[in-house]
Short mmCIF file of C-alpha atoms in Angstrom, two decimals:
data_model
loop_
_atom_site.label_atom_id
_atom_site.label_comp_id
_atom_site.label_asym_id
_atom_site.label_seq_id
_atom_site.Cartn_x
_atom_site.Cartn_y
_atom_site.Cartn_z
CA MET M 1 9.09 -138.23 2.70
CA LYS M 2 10.04 -136.74 6.01
CA LYS M 3 7.67 -133.84 5.43
CA SER M 4 4.67 -136.02 4.63
CA LEU M 5 5.38 -138.20 7.65
CA GLY M 6 5.54 -135.04 9.75
CA LEU M 7 2.24 -133.84 8.35
CA LEU M 8 0.73 -137.25 8.95
CA LEU M 9 1.87 -137.21 12.57
CA CYS M 10 0.52 -133.67 13.03
CA ALA M 11 -2.79 -134.70 11.52
CA ALA M 12 -2.90 -137.73 13.80
CA LEU M 13 -2.08 -135.60 16.83
CA LEU M 14 -4.69 -132.99 16.02
CA SER M 15 -7.51 -135.28 14.96
CA SER M 16 -9.99 -135.72 17.76
CA ALA M 17 -10.51 -139.31 16.62
CA SER M 18 -6.90 -140.33 17.11
CA LEU M 19 -5.39 -137.91 19.56
CA ALA M 20 -3.09 -140.57 20.91
CA GLY M 21 -0.93 -140.42 17.79
CA PRO M 22 1.35 -143.23 16.65
CA LEU M 23 0.28 -146.81 17.15
CA GLU M 24 2.77 -147.55 19.90
CA ASP M 25 1.53 -144.58 21.95
CA GLN M 26 -2.06 -145.72 21.54
CA ILE M 27 -1.15 -149.20 22.74
CA ARG M 28 0.91 -147.90 25.65
CA TYR M 29 -1.80 -145.47 26.74
CA ARG M 30 -4.40 -148.21 26.40
CA GLN M 31 -2.35 -150.63 28.50
CA SER M 32 -1.83 -147.87 31.05
CA ALA M 33 -5.53 -147.05 31.23
CA TYR M 34 -6.50 -150.68 31.79
CA ALA M 35 -3.69 -151.24 34.31
CA PHE M 36 -4.98 -148.14 36.14
CA ILE M 37 -8.50 -149.60 36.02
CA GLY M 38 -7.08 -152.94 37.19
CA TRP M 39 -5.39 -151.29 40.18
CA ASN M 40 -8.64 -149.65 41.23
CA THR M 41 -10.57 -152.85 40.68
CA ALA M 42 -8.11 -154.78 42.86
CA ARG M 43 -8.45 -152.19 45.63
CA ILE M 44 -12.24 -152.47 45.63
CA LYS M 45 -12.04 -156.27 45.62
CA ALA M 46 -9.61 -156.26 48.57
CA GLN M 47 -11.98 -154.03 50.53
CA LEU M 48 -15.02 -156.18 49.74
CA ASP M 49 -13.08 -159.31 50.75
CA ALA M 50 -12.25 -157.75 54.14
CA ALA M 51 -15.50 -155.95 54.76
CA GLU M 52 -14.81 -155.44 58.49
CA ARG M 53 -12.42 -152.67 57.55
CA TYR M 54 -14.39 -151.33 54.62
CA ASN M 55 -13.40 -147.77 53.85
CA LYS M 56 -16.16 -146.11 51.91
CA ASP M 57 -14.06 -143.11 50.87
CA GLN M 58 -11.35 -145.30 49.34
CA VAL M 59 -13.84 -147.52 47.52
CA SER M 60 -15.71 -144.51 46.24
CA ALA M 61 -12.47 -142.87 45.02
CA ALA M 62 -11.49 -146.10 43.26
CA ALA M 63 -14.94 -146.45 41.69
CA ASN M 64 -14.82 -142.82 40.54
CA ALA M 65 -11.43 -143.45 38.96
CA ILE M 66 -12.76 -146.47 37.04
CA ALA M 67 -15.81 -144.53 35.87
CA ALA M 68 -13.74 -141.51 34.79
CA ALA M 69 -11.44 -143.81 32.82
CA ALA M 70 -14.44 -145.55 31.24
CA ASN M 71 -15.87 -142.15 30.29
CA ALA M 72 -12.56 -140.74 29.04
CA GLY M 73 -12.94 -141.98 25.47
CA LEU M 74 -10.76 -145.10 25.49
CA GLY M 75 -12.20 -145.95 22.07
CA SER M 76 -9.79 -143.44 20.52
CA LEU M 77 -6.95 -145.75 21.63
CA TYR M 78 -8.18 -148.58 19.39
CA GLY M 79 -7.03 -147.23 16.05
CA PRO M 80 -6.61 -149.56 13.06
CA GLY M 81 -3.44 -151.62 13.42
CA THR M 82 -3.31 -151.50 17.22
CA ASP M 83 -3.82 -155.25 17.38
CA GLN M 84 -0.19 -155.34 16.24
CA GLY M 85 2.73 -153.49 17.78
CA THR M 86 4.13 -152.93 21.24
CA GLY M 87 3.31 -150.38 23.90
CA TRP M 88 4.68 -151.28 27.33
CA ARG M 89 4.47 -154.82 25.95
CA PRO M 90 3.02 -156.45 22.82
CA SER M 91 -0.64 -155.69 22.18
CA ARG M 92 -3.05 -158.45 23.19
CA LEU M 93 -5.96 -157.10 21.16
CA LYS M 94 -7.41 -159.73 18.83
CA PRO M 95 -7.77 -158.79 15.14
CA GLU M 96 -11.46 -159.80 15.44
CA PHE M 97 -12.01 -156.54 17.29
CA PHE M 98 -11.88 -154.68 13.98
CA GLN M 99 -14.29 -157.04 12.25
CA GLN M 100 -16.81 -157.02 15.09
CA GLN M 101 -17.21 -153.32 15.81
CA ALA M 102 -20.87 -153.52 16.78
CA GLU M 103 -20.16 -156.21 19.35
CA ALA M 104 -17.13 -154.29 20.64
CA ALA M 105 -19.23 -151.14 21.01
CA GLN M 106 -21.90 -153.10 22.88
CA LEU M 107 -19.32 -154.58 25.29
CA ALA M 108 -17.70 -151.17 25.80
CA GLY M 109 -21.09 -149.61 26.44
CA ALA M 110 -21.91 -152.24 29.05
CA PHE M 111 -18.60 -151.56 30.82
CA ASN M 112 -19.31 -147.80 30.87
CA LYS M 113 -22.83 -148.27 32.16
CA GLU M 114 -21.83 -150.59 35.01
CA ALA M 115 -18.78 -148.47 35.91
CA ASN M 116 -20.90 -145.34 36.25
CA GLU M 117 -23.46 -147.28 38.24
CA LEU M 118 -20.76 -148.56 40.61
CA ALA M 119 -19.48 -145.01 41.16
CA ARG M 120 -23.00 -143.94 42.05
CA ILE M 121 -23.64 -146.86 44.42
CA ALA M 122 -20.17 -146.72 46.03
CA ALA M 123 -20.88 -143.18 47.21
CA GLY M 124 -23.63 -144.64 49.41
CA ASP M 125 -23.63 -146.96 52.40
CA ASP M 126 -25.19 -150.12 51.02
CA LEU M 127 -22.28 -152.56 51.06
CA ALA M 128 -24.34 -155.42 49.61
CA ALA M 129 -25.33 -153.23 46.69
CA VAL M 130 -21.68 -152.28 46.10
CA LYS M 131 -20.75 -155.95 46.11
CA GLN M 132 -23.49 -156.83 43.65
CA GLN M 133 -22.66 -153.96 41.33
CA PHE M 134 -18.94 -154.73 41.49
CA ALA M 135 -19.75 -158.27 40.31
CA ARG M 136 -21.76 -156.81 37.42
CA LEU M 137 -18.88 -154.57 36.43
CA SER M 138 -16.37 -157.44 36.65
CA GLU M 139 -18.59 -159.47 34.35
CA THR M 140 -18.35 -156.79 31.65
CA CYS M 141 -14.54 -156.82 31.95
CA LYS M 142 -14.44 -160.60 31.57
CA ASN M 143 -16.85 -160.57 28.62
CA CYS M 144 -14.63 -158.23 26.65
CA HIS M 145 -11.41 -160.00 27.62
CA SER M 146 -12.69 -163.41 26.59
CA ARG M 147 -13.94 -162.01 23.29
CA PHE M 148 -11.21 -159.60 22.22
CA ARG M 149 -8.05 -160.16 24.27
CA THR M 150 -5.58 -162.96 23.61
CA ARG M 151 -4.75 -165.24 26.53
CA GLU M 152 -1.33 -164.86 28.09
CA MET I 1 9.62 -169.16 55.39
CA LYS I 2 7.08 -169.71 52.65
CA LYS I 3 4.26 -169.33 55.10
CA SER I 4 5.55 -166.06 56.54
CA LEU I 5 6.12 -164.68 53.07
CA GLY I 6 2.55 -165.64 52.19
CA LEU I 7 1.23 -163.93 55.31
CA LEU I 8 3.32 -160.89 54.52
CA LEU I 9 1.91 -160.71 50.99
CA CYS I 10 -1.63 -161.15 52.32
CA ALA I 11 -1.05 -158.42 54.85
CA ALA I 12 0.33 -156.17 52.13
CA LEU I 13 -2.63 -156.89 49.89
CA LEU I 14 -5.15 -156.26 52.62
CA SER I 15 -3.59 -153.21 54.20
CA SER I 16 -5.32 -150.09 53.01
CA ALA I 17 -1.98 -148.31 53.13
CA SER I 18 -0.31 -150.61 50.63
CA LEU I 19 -3.04 -152.25 48.62
CA ALA I 20 -0.88 -152.35 45.54
CA GLY I 21 1.21 -155.17 46.98
CA PRO I 22 4.71 -156.02 45.85
CA LEU I 23 7.06 -153.26 44.85
CA GLU I 24 7.01 -154.04 41.14
CA ASP I 25 3.19 -153.84 41.07
CA GLN I 26 3.27 -150.50 42.86
CA ILE I 27 5.77 -149.15 40.33
CA ARG I 28 3.84 -150.54 37.37
CA TYR I 29 0.52 -149.18 38.63
CA ARG I 30 2.16 -145.84 39.33
CA GLN I 31 3.66 -145.65 35.86
CA SER I 32 0.28 -146.62 34.41
CA ALA I 33 -1.55 -143.95 36.40
CA TYR I 34 0.83 -141.20 35.29
CA ALA I 35 0.82 -142.41 31.67
CA PHE I 36 -2.98 -142.30 31.86
CA ILE I 37 -2.78 -138.77 33.25
CA GLY I 38 -0.24 -137.90 30.53
CA TRP I 39 -2.59 -139.14 27.81
CA ASN I 40 -5.41 -136.98 29.14
CA THR I 41 -3.10 -134.01 29.53
CA ALA I 42 -1.90 -134.37 25.93
CA ARG I 43 -5.50 -134.50 24.70
CA ILE I 44 -6.39 -131.28 26.52
CA LYS I 45 -3.24 -129.58 25.22
CA ALA I 46 -4.03 -130.63 21.62
CA GLN I 47 -7.52 -129.16 21.96
CA LEU I 48 -6.26 -125.90 23.43
CA ASP I 49 -3.67 -125.62 20.66
CA ALA I 50 -6.40 -125.98 18.01
CA ALA I 51 -9.14 -124.02 19.72
CA GLU I 52 -11.24 -123.65 16.54
CA ARG I 53 -12.30 -127.26 16.97
CA TYR I 54 -12.48 -127.24 20.76
CA ASN I 55 -14.70 -130.04 22.00
CA LYS I 56 -15.89 -129.23 25.50
CA ASP I 57 -17.17 -132.74 26.22
CA GLN I 58 -13.85 -134.33 25.36
CA VAL I 59 -11.85 -131.81 27.37
CA SER I 60 -14.20 -132.17 30.31
CA ALA I 61 -13.95 -135.98 30.18
CA ALA I 62 -10.15 -135.76 30.07
CA ALA I 63 -10.09 -133.28 32.96
CA ASN I 64 -12.41 -135.52 34.98
CA ALA I 65 -10.10 -138.46 34.33
CA ILE I 66 -7.08 -136.52 35.58
CA ALA I 67 -8.96 -135.36 38.68
CA ALA I 68 -10.25 -138.86 39.46
CA ALA I 69 -6.72 -140.22 39.14
CA ALA I 70 -5.39 -137.44 41.38
CA ASN I 71 -8.08 -138.25 43.95
CA ALA I 72 -7.63 -142.03 43.73
CA GLY I 73 -4.91 -142.23 46.38
CA LEU I 74 -1.77 -142.47 44.27
CA GLY I 75 0.23 -141.97 47.48
CA SER I 76 -0.31 -145.65 48.30
CA LEU I 77 1.83 -146.47 45.25
CA TYR I 78 4.89 -144.80 46.76
CA GLY I 79 5.84 -147.47 49.29
CA PRO I 80 9.37 -147.60 50.72
CA GLY I 81 11.76 -149.06 48.17
CA THR I 82 9.79 -148.02 45.10
CA ASP I 83 12.60 -145.72 44.04
CA GLN I 84 14.31 -148.98 43.09
CA GLY I 85 12.90 -151.77 40.98
CA THR I 86 11.10 -152.09 37.67
CA GLY I 87 7.43 -151.82 36.76
CA TRP I 88 6.83 -151.39 33.03
CA ARG I 89 10.34 -149.92 33.11
CA PRO I 90 12.81 -148.96 35.85
CA SER I 91 11.46 -146.56 38.46
CA ARG I 92 12.48 -142.92 37.98
CA LEU I 93 11.56 -141.87 41.52
CA LYS I 94 14.45 -140.13 43.27
CA PRO I 95 15.45 -141.47 46.70
CA GLU I 96 15.04 -137.89 48.03
CA PHE I 97 11.28 -138.46 47.86
CA PHE I 98 11.49 -140.53 51.04
CA GLN I 99 13.58 -137.96 52.89
CA GLN I 100 11.40 -135.02 51.89
CA GLN I 101 7.92 -136.28 52.69
CA ALA I 102 6.53 -132.90 53.70
CA GLU I 103 7.62 -131.34 50.43
CA ALA I 104 6.30 -134.35 48.47
CA ALA I 105 2.94 -134.05 50.22
CA GLN I 106 2.81 -130.35 49.46
CA LEU I 107 3.54 -130.95 45.76
CA ALA I 108 0.98 -133.76 45.59
CA GLY I 109 -1.61 -131.58 47.31
CA ALA I 110 -1.03 -128.79 44.79
CA PHE I 111 -1.51 -131.25 41.92
CA ASN I 112 -4.78 -132.49 43.43
CA LYS I 113 -6.09 -129.00 44.02
CA GLU I 114 -5.35 -127.77 40.49
CA ALA I 115 -6.63 -131.02 38.90
CA ASN I 116 -9.97 -130.71 40.70
CA GLU I 117 -10.17 -127.04 39.77
CA LEU I 118 -9.53 -127.87 36.10
CA ALA I 119 -12.31 -130.48 36.13
CA ARG I 120 -14.65 -127.84 37.56
CA ILE I 121 -13.68 -125.16 35.03
CA ALA I 122 -13.60 -127.51 32.02
CA ALA I 123 -17.28 -128.32 32.58
CA GLY I 124 -18.02 -124.67 31.74
CA ASP I 125 -17.64 -122.58 28.60
CA ASP I 126 -14.82 -120.20 29.49
CA LEU I 127 -12.02 -121.36 27.21
CA ALA I 128 -9.57 -118.72 28.49
CA ALA I 129 -10.15 -119.94 32.04
CA VAL I 130 -9.55 -123.56 30.98
CA LYS I 131 -6.30 -122.52 29.33
CA GLN I 132 -5.14 -120.63 32.41
CA GLN I 133 -6.07 -123.45 34.75
CA PHE I 134 -4.42 -126.05 32.51
CA ALA I 135 -1.20 -124.01 32.75
CA ARG I 136 -1.52 -124.01 36.54
CA LEU I 137 -1.99 -127.77 36.59
CA SER I 138 0.96 -128.34 34.24
CA GLU I 139 3.12 -126.26 36.56
CA THR I 140 2.38 -128.63 39.46
CA CYS I 141 3.38 -131.61 37.27
CA LYS I 142 6.68 -129.95 36.33
CA ASN I 143 7.42 -128.94 39.92
CA CYS I 144 7.17 -132.53 41.14
CA HIS I 145 9.05 -133.98 38.17
CA SER I 146 11.97 -131.59 38.55
CA ARG I 147 12.15 -132.30 42.27
CA PHE I 148 11.53 -136.04 42.52
CA ARG I 149 11.87 -137.68 39.10
CA THR I 150 15.20 -138.52 37.47
CA ARG I 151 15.79 -137.15 33.98
CA GLU I 152 15.72 -139.61 31.11
#
């Protein structure tokens, strides 16, 4: 029993599809990734809301962090069963996520696309364009939350 | 009283030096950022340990995520008092961090340098170089942990 569990854990750790291992780790890493994204999103929003002290380097670094997280392969943290269980706190993923994989992939793809676009635009000097693109990115966050995340 | 607290919170939210706001948020964002880095580090390690199925794109994405996090300005999440308090869990930052700012900055700078170098090398095809650079990066993690993080 112990041996097969060990083998299972090894297989889970080595598989490129589920490198995050046990369910609780997947949930905790997922919550960490989105909290990290949330921190960077909040920093960009604060800068856009006080544009007179806009710091391009900070916004660009935050946008790069969001894009790198979006590109990191967060999908591997959505293994079967991760709608149940507790990472830092109980998972808020709706079970529908696993029945609606095409829609989930489409929402994830939209997030990636807009995150990469924001990183590109934030490296430039067009503040209005950054603002517009940040709104587009935020929309993709909201779309996925309202579809696949339980309300608190 | 309420008004001055509100102004204080607004000031904290708007200040570029402390955009993360209240202590607990700073600690939670910090723990999230390092858990996110830890996830990406574990993925690279798993790939290096099973080199026969090395996936350059995945390792490069993970290395980019670590570098973007390192470049994101994590220093702003180390406000005074964040050695106390609870984010996802109680802070493990040692109080010495605030007395040894030059050493902390040196350790953080080393982490940034090696993380950016790993992202650069991981985009290429020299697996031995990735392995060597990953070891260098891991060393900077350990150096900071042993100096400024309490043991569990």
